[in-house]
XYZ file of C-alpha atoms in Angstrom:
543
model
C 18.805 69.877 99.409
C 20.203 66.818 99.351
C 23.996 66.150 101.197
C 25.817 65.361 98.007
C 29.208 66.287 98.719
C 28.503 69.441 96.486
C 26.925 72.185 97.132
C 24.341 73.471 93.682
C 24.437 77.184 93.136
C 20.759 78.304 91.840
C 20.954 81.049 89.384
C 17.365 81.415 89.277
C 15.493 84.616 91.157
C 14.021 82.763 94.120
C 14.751 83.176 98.270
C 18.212 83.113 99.617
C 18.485 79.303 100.382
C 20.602 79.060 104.152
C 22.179 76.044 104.407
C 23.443 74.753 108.133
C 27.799 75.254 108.018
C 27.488 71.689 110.082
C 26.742 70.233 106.580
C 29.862 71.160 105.381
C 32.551 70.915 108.125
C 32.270 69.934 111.372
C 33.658 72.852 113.672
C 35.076 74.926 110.683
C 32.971 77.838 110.766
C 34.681 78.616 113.912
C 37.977 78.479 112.618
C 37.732 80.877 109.651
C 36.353 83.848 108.871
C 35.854 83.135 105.193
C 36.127 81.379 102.116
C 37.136 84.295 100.308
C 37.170 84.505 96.752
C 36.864 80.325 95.879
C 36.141 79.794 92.585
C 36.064 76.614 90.088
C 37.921 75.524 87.414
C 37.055 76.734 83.519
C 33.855 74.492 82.492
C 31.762 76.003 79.562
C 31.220 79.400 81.457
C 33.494 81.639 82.923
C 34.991 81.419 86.292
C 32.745 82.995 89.048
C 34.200 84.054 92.065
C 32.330 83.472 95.308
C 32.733 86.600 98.137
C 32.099 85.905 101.745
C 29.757 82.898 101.931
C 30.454 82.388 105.587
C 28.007 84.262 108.402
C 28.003 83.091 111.482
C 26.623 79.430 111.761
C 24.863 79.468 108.412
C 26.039 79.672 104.485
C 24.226 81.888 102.578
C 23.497 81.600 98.268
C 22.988 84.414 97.024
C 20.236 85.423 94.288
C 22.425 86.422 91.427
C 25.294 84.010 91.520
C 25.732 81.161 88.643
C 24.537 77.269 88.661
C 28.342 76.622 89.080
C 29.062 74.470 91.647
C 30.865 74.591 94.673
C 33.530 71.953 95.810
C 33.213 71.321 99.380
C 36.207 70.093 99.827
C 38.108 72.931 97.678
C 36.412 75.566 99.793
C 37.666 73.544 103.079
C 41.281 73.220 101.625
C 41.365 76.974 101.096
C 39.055 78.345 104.189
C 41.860 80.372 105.712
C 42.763 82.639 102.871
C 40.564 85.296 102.025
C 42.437 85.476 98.348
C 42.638 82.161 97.253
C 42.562 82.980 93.710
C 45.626 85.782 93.883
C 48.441 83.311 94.508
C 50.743 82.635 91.446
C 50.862 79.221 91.688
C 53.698 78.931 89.200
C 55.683 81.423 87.406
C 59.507 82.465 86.335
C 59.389 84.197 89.937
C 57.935 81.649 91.926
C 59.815 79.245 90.474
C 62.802 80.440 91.292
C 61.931 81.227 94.973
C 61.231 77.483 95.115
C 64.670 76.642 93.614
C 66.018 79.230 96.813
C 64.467 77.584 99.098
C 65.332 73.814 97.786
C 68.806 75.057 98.107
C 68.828 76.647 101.321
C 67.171 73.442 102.823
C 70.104 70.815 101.789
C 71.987 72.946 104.539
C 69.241 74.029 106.831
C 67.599 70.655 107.098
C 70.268 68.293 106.042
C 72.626 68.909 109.036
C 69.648 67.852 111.536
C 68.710 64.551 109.058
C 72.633 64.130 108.810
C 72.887 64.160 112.494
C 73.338 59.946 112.946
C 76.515 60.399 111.204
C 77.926 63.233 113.369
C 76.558 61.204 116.872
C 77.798 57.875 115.667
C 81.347 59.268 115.281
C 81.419 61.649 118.768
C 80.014 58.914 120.489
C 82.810 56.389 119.690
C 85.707 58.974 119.485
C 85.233 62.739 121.662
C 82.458 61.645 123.914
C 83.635 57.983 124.099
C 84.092 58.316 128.300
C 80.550 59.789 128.559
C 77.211 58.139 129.442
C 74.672 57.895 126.300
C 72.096 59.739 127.765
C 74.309 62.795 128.382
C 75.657 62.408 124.604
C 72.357 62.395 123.320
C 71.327 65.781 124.911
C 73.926 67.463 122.311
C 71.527 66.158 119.793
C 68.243 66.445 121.526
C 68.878 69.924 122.216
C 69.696 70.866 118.911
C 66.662 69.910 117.294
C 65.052 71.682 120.547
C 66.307 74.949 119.967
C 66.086 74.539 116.227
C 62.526 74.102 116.642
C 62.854 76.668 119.919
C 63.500 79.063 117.907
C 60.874 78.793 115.184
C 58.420 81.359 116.980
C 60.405 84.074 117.439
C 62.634 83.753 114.196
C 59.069 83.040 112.621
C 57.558 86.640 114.058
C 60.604 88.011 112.055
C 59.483 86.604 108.933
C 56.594 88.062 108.913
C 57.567 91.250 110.153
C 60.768 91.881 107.687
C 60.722 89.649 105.019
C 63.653 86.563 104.284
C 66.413 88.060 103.544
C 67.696 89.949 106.922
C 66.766 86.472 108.869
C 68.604 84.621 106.338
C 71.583 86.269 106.262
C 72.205 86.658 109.962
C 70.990 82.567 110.263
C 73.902 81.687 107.808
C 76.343 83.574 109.707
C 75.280 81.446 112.902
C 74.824 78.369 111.128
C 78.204 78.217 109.314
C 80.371 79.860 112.667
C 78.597 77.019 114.680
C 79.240 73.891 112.518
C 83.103 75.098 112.256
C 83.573 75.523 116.282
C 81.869 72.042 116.301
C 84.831 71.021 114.061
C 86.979 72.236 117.068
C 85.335 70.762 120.154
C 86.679 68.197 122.335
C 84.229 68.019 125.478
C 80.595 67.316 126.065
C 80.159 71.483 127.396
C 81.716 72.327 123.854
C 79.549 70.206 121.924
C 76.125 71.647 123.375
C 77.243 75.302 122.919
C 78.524 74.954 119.026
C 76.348 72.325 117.633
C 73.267 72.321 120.470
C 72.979 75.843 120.528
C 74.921 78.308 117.857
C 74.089 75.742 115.323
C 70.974 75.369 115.879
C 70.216 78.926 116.125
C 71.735 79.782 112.725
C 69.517 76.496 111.223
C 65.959 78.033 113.625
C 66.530 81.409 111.908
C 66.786 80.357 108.568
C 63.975 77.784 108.795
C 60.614 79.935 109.050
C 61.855 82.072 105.823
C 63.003 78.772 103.666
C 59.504 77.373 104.479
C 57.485 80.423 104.847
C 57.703 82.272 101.578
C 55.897 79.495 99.930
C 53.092 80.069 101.460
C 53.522 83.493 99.945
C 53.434 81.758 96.289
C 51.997 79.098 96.372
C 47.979 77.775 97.596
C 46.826 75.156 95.110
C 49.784 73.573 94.794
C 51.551 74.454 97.854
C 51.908 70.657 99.277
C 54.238 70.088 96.039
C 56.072 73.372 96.470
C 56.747 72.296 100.364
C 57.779 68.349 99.165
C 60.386 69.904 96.280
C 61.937 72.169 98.487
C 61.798 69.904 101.218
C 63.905 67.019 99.210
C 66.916 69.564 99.518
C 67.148 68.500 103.027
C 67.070 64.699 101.628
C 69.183 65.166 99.534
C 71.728 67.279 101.615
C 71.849 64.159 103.949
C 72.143 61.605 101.719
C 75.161 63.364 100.330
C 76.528 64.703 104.409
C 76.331 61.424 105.564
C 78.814 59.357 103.132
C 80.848 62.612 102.674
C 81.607 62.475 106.694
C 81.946 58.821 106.680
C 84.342 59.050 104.094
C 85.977 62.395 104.933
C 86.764 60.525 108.809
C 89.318 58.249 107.563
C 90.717 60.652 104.709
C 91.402 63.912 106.363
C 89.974 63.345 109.706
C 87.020 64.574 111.932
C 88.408 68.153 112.112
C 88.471 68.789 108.328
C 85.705 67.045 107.608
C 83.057 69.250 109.515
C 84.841 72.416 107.942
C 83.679 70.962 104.518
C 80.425 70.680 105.805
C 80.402 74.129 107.106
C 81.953 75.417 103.661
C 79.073 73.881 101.434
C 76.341 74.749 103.837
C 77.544 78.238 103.422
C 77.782 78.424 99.358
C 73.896 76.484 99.760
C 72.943 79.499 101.754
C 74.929 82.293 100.030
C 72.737 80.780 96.847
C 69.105 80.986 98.454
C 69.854 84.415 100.038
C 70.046 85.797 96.637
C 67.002 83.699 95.084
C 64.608 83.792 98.065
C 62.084 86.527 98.549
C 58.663 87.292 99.622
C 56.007 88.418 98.302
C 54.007 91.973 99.096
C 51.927 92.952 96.078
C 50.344 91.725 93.354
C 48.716 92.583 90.474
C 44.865 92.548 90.311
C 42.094 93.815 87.614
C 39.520 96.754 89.452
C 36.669 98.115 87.353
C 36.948 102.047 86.472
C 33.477 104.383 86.843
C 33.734 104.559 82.933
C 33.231 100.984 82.996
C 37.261 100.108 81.736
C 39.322 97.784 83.685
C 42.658 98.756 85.038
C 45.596 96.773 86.413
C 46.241 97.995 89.931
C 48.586 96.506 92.828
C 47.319 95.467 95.948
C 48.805 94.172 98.950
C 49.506 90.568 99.810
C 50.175 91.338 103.222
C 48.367 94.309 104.767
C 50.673 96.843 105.427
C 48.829 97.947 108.859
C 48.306 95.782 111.793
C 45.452 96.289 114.505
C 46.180 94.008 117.127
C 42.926 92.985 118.869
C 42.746 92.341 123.344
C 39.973 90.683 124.693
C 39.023 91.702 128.001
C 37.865 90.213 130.485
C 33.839 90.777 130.162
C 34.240 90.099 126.737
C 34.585 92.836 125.260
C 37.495 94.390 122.914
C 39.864 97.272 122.551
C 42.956 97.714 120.281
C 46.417 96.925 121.931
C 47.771 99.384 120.422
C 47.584 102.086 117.799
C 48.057 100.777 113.872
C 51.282 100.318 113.029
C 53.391 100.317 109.439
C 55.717 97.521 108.680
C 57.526 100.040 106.175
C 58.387 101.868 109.071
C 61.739 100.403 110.830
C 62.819 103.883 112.086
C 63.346 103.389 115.956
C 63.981 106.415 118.017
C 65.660 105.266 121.668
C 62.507 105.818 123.310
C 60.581 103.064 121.831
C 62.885 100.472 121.069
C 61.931 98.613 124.820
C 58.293 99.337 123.421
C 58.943 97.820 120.165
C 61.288 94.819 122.059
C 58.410 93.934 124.309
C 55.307 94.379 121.510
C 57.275 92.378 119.472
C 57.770 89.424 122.034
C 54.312 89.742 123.022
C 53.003 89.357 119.587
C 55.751 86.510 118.972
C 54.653 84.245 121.824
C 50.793 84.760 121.524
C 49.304 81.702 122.827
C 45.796 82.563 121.705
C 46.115 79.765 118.994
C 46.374 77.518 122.545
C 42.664 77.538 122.404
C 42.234 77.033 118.182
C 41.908 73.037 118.892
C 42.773 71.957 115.252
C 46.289 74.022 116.411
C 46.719 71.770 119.313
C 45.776 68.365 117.845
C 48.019 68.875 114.893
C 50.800 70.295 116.985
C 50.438 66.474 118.905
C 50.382 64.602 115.504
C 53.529 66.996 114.188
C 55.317 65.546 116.913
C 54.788 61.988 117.152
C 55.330 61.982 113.260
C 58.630 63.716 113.506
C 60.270 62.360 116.683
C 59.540 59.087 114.916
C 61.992 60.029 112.279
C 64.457 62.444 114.065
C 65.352 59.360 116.642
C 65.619 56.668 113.794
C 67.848 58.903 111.615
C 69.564 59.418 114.952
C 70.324 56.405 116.339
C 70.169 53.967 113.159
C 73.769 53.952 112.800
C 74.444 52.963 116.335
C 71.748 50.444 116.114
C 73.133 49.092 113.232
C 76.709 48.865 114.551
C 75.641 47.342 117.895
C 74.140 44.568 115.917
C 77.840 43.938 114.034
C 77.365 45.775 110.627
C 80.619 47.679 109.427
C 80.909 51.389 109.789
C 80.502 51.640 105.915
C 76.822 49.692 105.647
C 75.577 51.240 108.962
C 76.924 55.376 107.864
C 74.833 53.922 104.164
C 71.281 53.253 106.171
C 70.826 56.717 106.777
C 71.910 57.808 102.926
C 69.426 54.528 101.886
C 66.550 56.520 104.543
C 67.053 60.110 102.474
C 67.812 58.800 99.155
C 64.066 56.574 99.249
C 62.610 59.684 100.547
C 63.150 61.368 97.408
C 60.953 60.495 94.872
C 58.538 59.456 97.623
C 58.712 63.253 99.361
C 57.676 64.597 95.452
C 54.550 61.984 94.877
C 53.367 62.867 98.399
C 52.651 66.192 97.414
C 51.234 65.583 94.341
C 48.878 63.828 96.072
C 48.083 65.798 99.673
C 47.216 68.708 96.178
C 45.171 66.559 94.906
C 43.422 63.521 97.501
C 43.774 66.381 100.876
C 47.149 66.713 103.235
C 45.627 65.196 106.622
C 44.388 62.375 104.791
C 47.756 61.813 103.412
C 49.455 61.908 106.445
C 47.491 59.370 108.319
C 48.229 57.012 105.194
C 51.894 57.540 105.949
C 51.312 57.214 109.570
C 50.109 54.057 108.925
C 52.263 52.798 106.508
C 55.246 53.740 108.887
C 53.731 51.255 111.426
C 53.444 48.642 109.817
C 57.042 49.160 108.116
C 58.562 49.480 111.731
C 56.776 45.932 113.690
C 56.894 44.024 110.303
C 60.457 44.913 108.989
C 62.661 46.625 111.573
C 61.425 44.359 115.431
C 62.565 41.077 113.100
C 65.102 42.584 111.595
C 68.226 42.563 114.394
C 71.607 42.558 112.448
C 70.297 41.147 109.134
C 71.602 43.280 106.488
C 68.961 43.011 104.056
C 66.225 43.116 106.479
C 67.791 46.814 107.699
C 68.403 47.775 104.419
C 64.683 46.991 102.964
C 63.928 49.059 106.530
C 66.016 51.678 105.696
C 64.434 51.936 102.064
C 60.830 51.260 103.551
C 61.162 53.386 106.418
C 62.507 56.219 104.104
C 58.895 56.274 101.572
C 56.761 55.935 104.821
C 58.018 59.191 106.839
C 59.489 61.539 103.974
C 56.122 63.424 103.667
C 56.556 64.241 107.176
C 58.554 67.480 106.712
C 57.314 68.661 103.451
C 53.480 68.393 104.669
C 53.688 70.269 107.807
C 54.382 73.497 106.261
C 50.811 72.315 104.110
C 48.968 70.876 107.082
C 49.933 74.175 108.934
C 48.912 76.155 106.404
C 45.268 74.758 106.407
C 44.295 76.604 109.748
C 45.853 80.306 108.869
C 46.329 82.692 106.570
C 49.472 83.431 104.717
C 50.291 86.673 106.566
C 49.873 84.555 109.569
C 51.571 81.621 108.743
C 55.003 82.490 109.849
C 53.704 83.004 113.314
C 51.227 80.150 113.639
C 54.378 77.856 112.073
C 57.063 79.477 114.175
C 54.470 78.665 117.688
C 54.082 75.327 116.238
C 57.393 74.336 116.371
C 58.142 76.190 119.671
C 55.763 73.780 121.549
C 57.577 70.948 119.045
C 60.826 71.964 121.007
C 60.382 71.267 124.514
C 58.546 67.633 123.520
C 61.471 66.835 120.530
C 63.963 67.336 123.662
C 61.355 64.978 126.076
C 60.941 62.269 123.039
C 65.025 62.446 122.295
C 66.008 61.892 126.035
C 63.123 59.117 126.382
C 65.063 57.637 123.523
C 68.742 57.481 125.471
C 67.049 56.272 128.140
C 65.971 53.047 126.209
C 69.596 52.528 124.749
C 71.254 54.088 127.838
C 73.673 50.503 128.014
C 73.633 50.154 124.687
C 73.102 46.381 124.597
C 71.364 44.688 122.095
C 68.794 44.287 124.790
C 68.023 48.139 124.918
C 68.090 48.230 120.974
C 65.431 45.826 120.293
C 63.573 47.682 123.143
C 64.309 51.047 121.006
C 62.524 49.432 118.082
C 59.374 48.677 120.513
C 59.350 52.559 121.589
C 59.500 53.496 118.129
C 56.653 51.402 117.275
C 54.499 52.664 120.223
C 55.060 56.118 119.090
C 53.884 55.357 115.556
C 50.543 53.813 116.801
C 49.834 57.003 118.825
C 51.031 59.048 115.578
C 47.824 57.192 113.561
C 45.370 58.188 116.403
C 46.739 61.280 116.811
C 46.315 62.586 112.964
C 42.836 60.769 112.697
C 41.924 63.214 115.915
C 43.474 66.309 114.500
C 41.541 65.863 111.105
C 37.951 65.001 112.654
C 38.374 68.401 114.419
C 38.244 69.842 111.112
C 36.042 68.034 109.156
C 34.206 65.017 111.051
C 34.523 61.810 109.513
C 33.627 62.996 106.250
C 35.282 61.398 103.227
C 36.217 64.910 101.611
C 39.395 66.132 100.898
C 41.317 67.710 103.815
């Protein structure tokens, strides 16, 4: 058979046809167990559903299935579910999951994008006597333990559901931003915004992001960029609310009005934002009738597999229900420890798509956490006014916008690694050619700002998506949670390399800032080109 980019179904009786997996994905046999149901869109015949097409190193056709055929790159998008075709996609209830978890992220995420306009102020007022690289680890080690967090917080998720994490996040979240409201030193800064704020926004962050995986497959990029513009469009709006809040009622008020609307955000997705356990599928009866029956989304019993040694297997332990949340005294240190165990499994250490795209999640996102970071500062160094400086990070989010929403629409529809090294791309380019020449020329920074905003707002949104590409939805909460755990310790490395550039603060150190930025977007292109020929080769498929 020819290597056509499809693969021809015969529906004629004739041998089973094996075709080598290497002509279809480099390396992804040994990533997923299978396909699972794939299945094409409506032509003149009905949709057939394709069961288990993966063995071993080989694909095999079987004799009765349908001349319908088979998008390679479909299959490859959807390789790690094993029930592609029972995700709702859409829907009152999906819908309005999505519109919990847009909500939820103007807080969750908009504090961390909004952070430039709480570091700008601290810097020059609280924190004026201290040196910038001991400022900068109140902000480098909140996105740490914000991302810290993500595995264990992520475990929960999948163990619970969103609402228990949720509520106990928002409790953190809001107590944290108001003691930040009341700190003075460097000490108090890093325990109510590094660390009790942080916590509060690490809890919430694996259910806000998580249950769409639950609801969404074919058109869970677009899901991830909707809900993901709530944290746009939470820091557009934080950062000319504090700027203007400073001179009005001060720096003390102004933080409590943060806390107060991150609280009614969160209050709202608690009560809209669920997951997903059954769902409704057609079985056919002895009598030949076909009855509507519900069937778990995520198995309800959980066999934990150990590898030994010589290579061969036992369970870790015996099966276990998640209904079950009865603890006697006597196993709660069992349950404590299995639970940590299972939380920071590093088996995924050796899944090399896992590790690549960890690499590429970070060079992509320190690249944006730093600019929104330090922009402001950069920007006032260079003799803007507080006013046009605090609007370069709302110009950053507002741009992102519409450019977050299109960026889904097409990772659904063109593949979400080959969107992300167009971005990549684009967001060198934007940096050498627009920001290096830029120095205090308003419109220069403000075409940046705009530029800069299109080029790296699919960054968030398509993480959840990319992530989702190498595990299953029961496991994504996990595999998301560990991603972002290893994210922590190098977001607190790349943050503190960045003080270290502008440790003086001299225009000198700035246009050196711009340089390290650029390096790290040139090692961002490589790096997503790497993670996506570990999937797929160099084929031009969708992926």
């Amino acid at each position: 058979m020819e290597d056509s980019g499809i693969l021809s179904v015969n529906s004629q009786t004739q041998p089973t046809e094996i075709l080598p997996l290497s002509d279809i994905g480099k390396d992804q046999h040994t990533k997923s167990k299978s396909w699972g149901n794939s299945s094409r869109a409506n032509t003149d015949q009905d949709e057939y559903n394709i069961d288990n097409m993966i063995h071993e190193d080989t694909i095999e056709y079987r004799d009765d299935m349908p001349s319908t055929p088979v998008d390679v790159s479909t299959a490859l998008m959807y390789a790690s579910e094993n029930n592609p075709d029972r995700f709702p996609d859409g829907g009152l209830q999906a819908n309005l999951v999505l519109l919990g978890s847009f909500i939820g992220l103007i807080a969750d995420f908009g504090i961390a994008n909004a952070m430039g306009a709480i570091e700008s102020y601290v810097s020059t007022h609280q924190l004026l006597n201290d040196k910038q690289t001991n400022v900068s680890w109140v902000f480098s080690l909140h996105l740490g333990v914000m991302y810290f967090g993500g595995v264990f917080f992520g475990e929960l998720f999948d163990k619970f559901g969103a609402k228990r994490p949720l509520i106990v996040g928002t409790i953190c979240m809001t107590t944290g931003l108001i003691l930040t409201a009341e700190s003075h030193t460097l000490y108090q800064f890093i325990l109510s915004f590094s660390l009790l704020t942080a916590i509060g926004t690490s809890i919430c962050m694996s259910p806000l992001i998580g249950v769409l995986s639950h609801w969404f497959l074919k058109k869970r990029a677009r899901a991830c960029s909707i809900a993901t513009i709530g944290g746009l469009v939470g820091a557009s709006c934080f950062a000319i609310m504090l700027q203007q809040l400073y001179d009005k009622i001060g720096y003390k008020w102004a933080v409590r009005v943060l806390a107060l609307i991150c609280l009614t955000c969160m209050s709202i997705s608690i009560l809209l934002v669920k997951e997903r356990t059954h769902t409704k599928i057609e079985k056919s009866q002895d009598d030949g009738s076909i009855q509507q029956v519900e069937e778990d989304v995520i198995p309800e019993t959980e066999v934990d597999i150990e590898v030994e040694v010589d290579g061969t297997t036992k369970p870790k332990s015996e099966p276990t229900s998640k209904s079950k949340h009865h603890l006697t005294e006597g196993n709660i240190l069992k349950a404590a420890i299995s639970f940590l165990r299972g939380a920071l499994d590093f088996s995924m250490l050796k899944d090399q798509r896992f590790v690549l795209l960890t690499i590429a999640v970070f060079l992509a996102e320190i690249i944006s956490m730093t600019t929104l970071t330090y922009l402001s500062s950069y920007a006032l160094n260079f003799g803007l006014s507080n006013s046009k400086s605090y609007l370069l990070i709302t110009i950053v989010n507002v741009c992102g916008i519409p450019s977050r929403l299109v960026s889904g629409i097409l990772a659904d529809k063109y593949g979400r690694f080959n969107v992300m090294i167009g971005t990549s791309v684009l967001t060198t380019i934007v940096v050498f050619a627009v920001w290096l020449p830029a120095r205090g020329s308003v419109g220069m920074l403000f075409a940046f700002g705009a530029l800069f905003g299109v080029s790296t707002s699919a960054v968030i949104s398509l993480i959840p998506a990319c992530t989702g590409q190498i595990c299953s939805a029961e496991n994504f909460g996990k595999v998301y949670g560990t991603l972002y755990f290893f994210l922590a310790f190098l977001t607190i490395l790349g943050m503190y390399f960045a003080s270290l550039v502008i440790s003086d603060r001299s225009l000198t150190d700035y246009r050196n800032f711009v340089l390290y930025e650029g390096a790290l977007a040139v090692a961002s292109v490589i790096s997503w080109l790497w993670a996506r020929y570990t999937a797929v080769g160099w084929r031009l498929v969708k992926f």
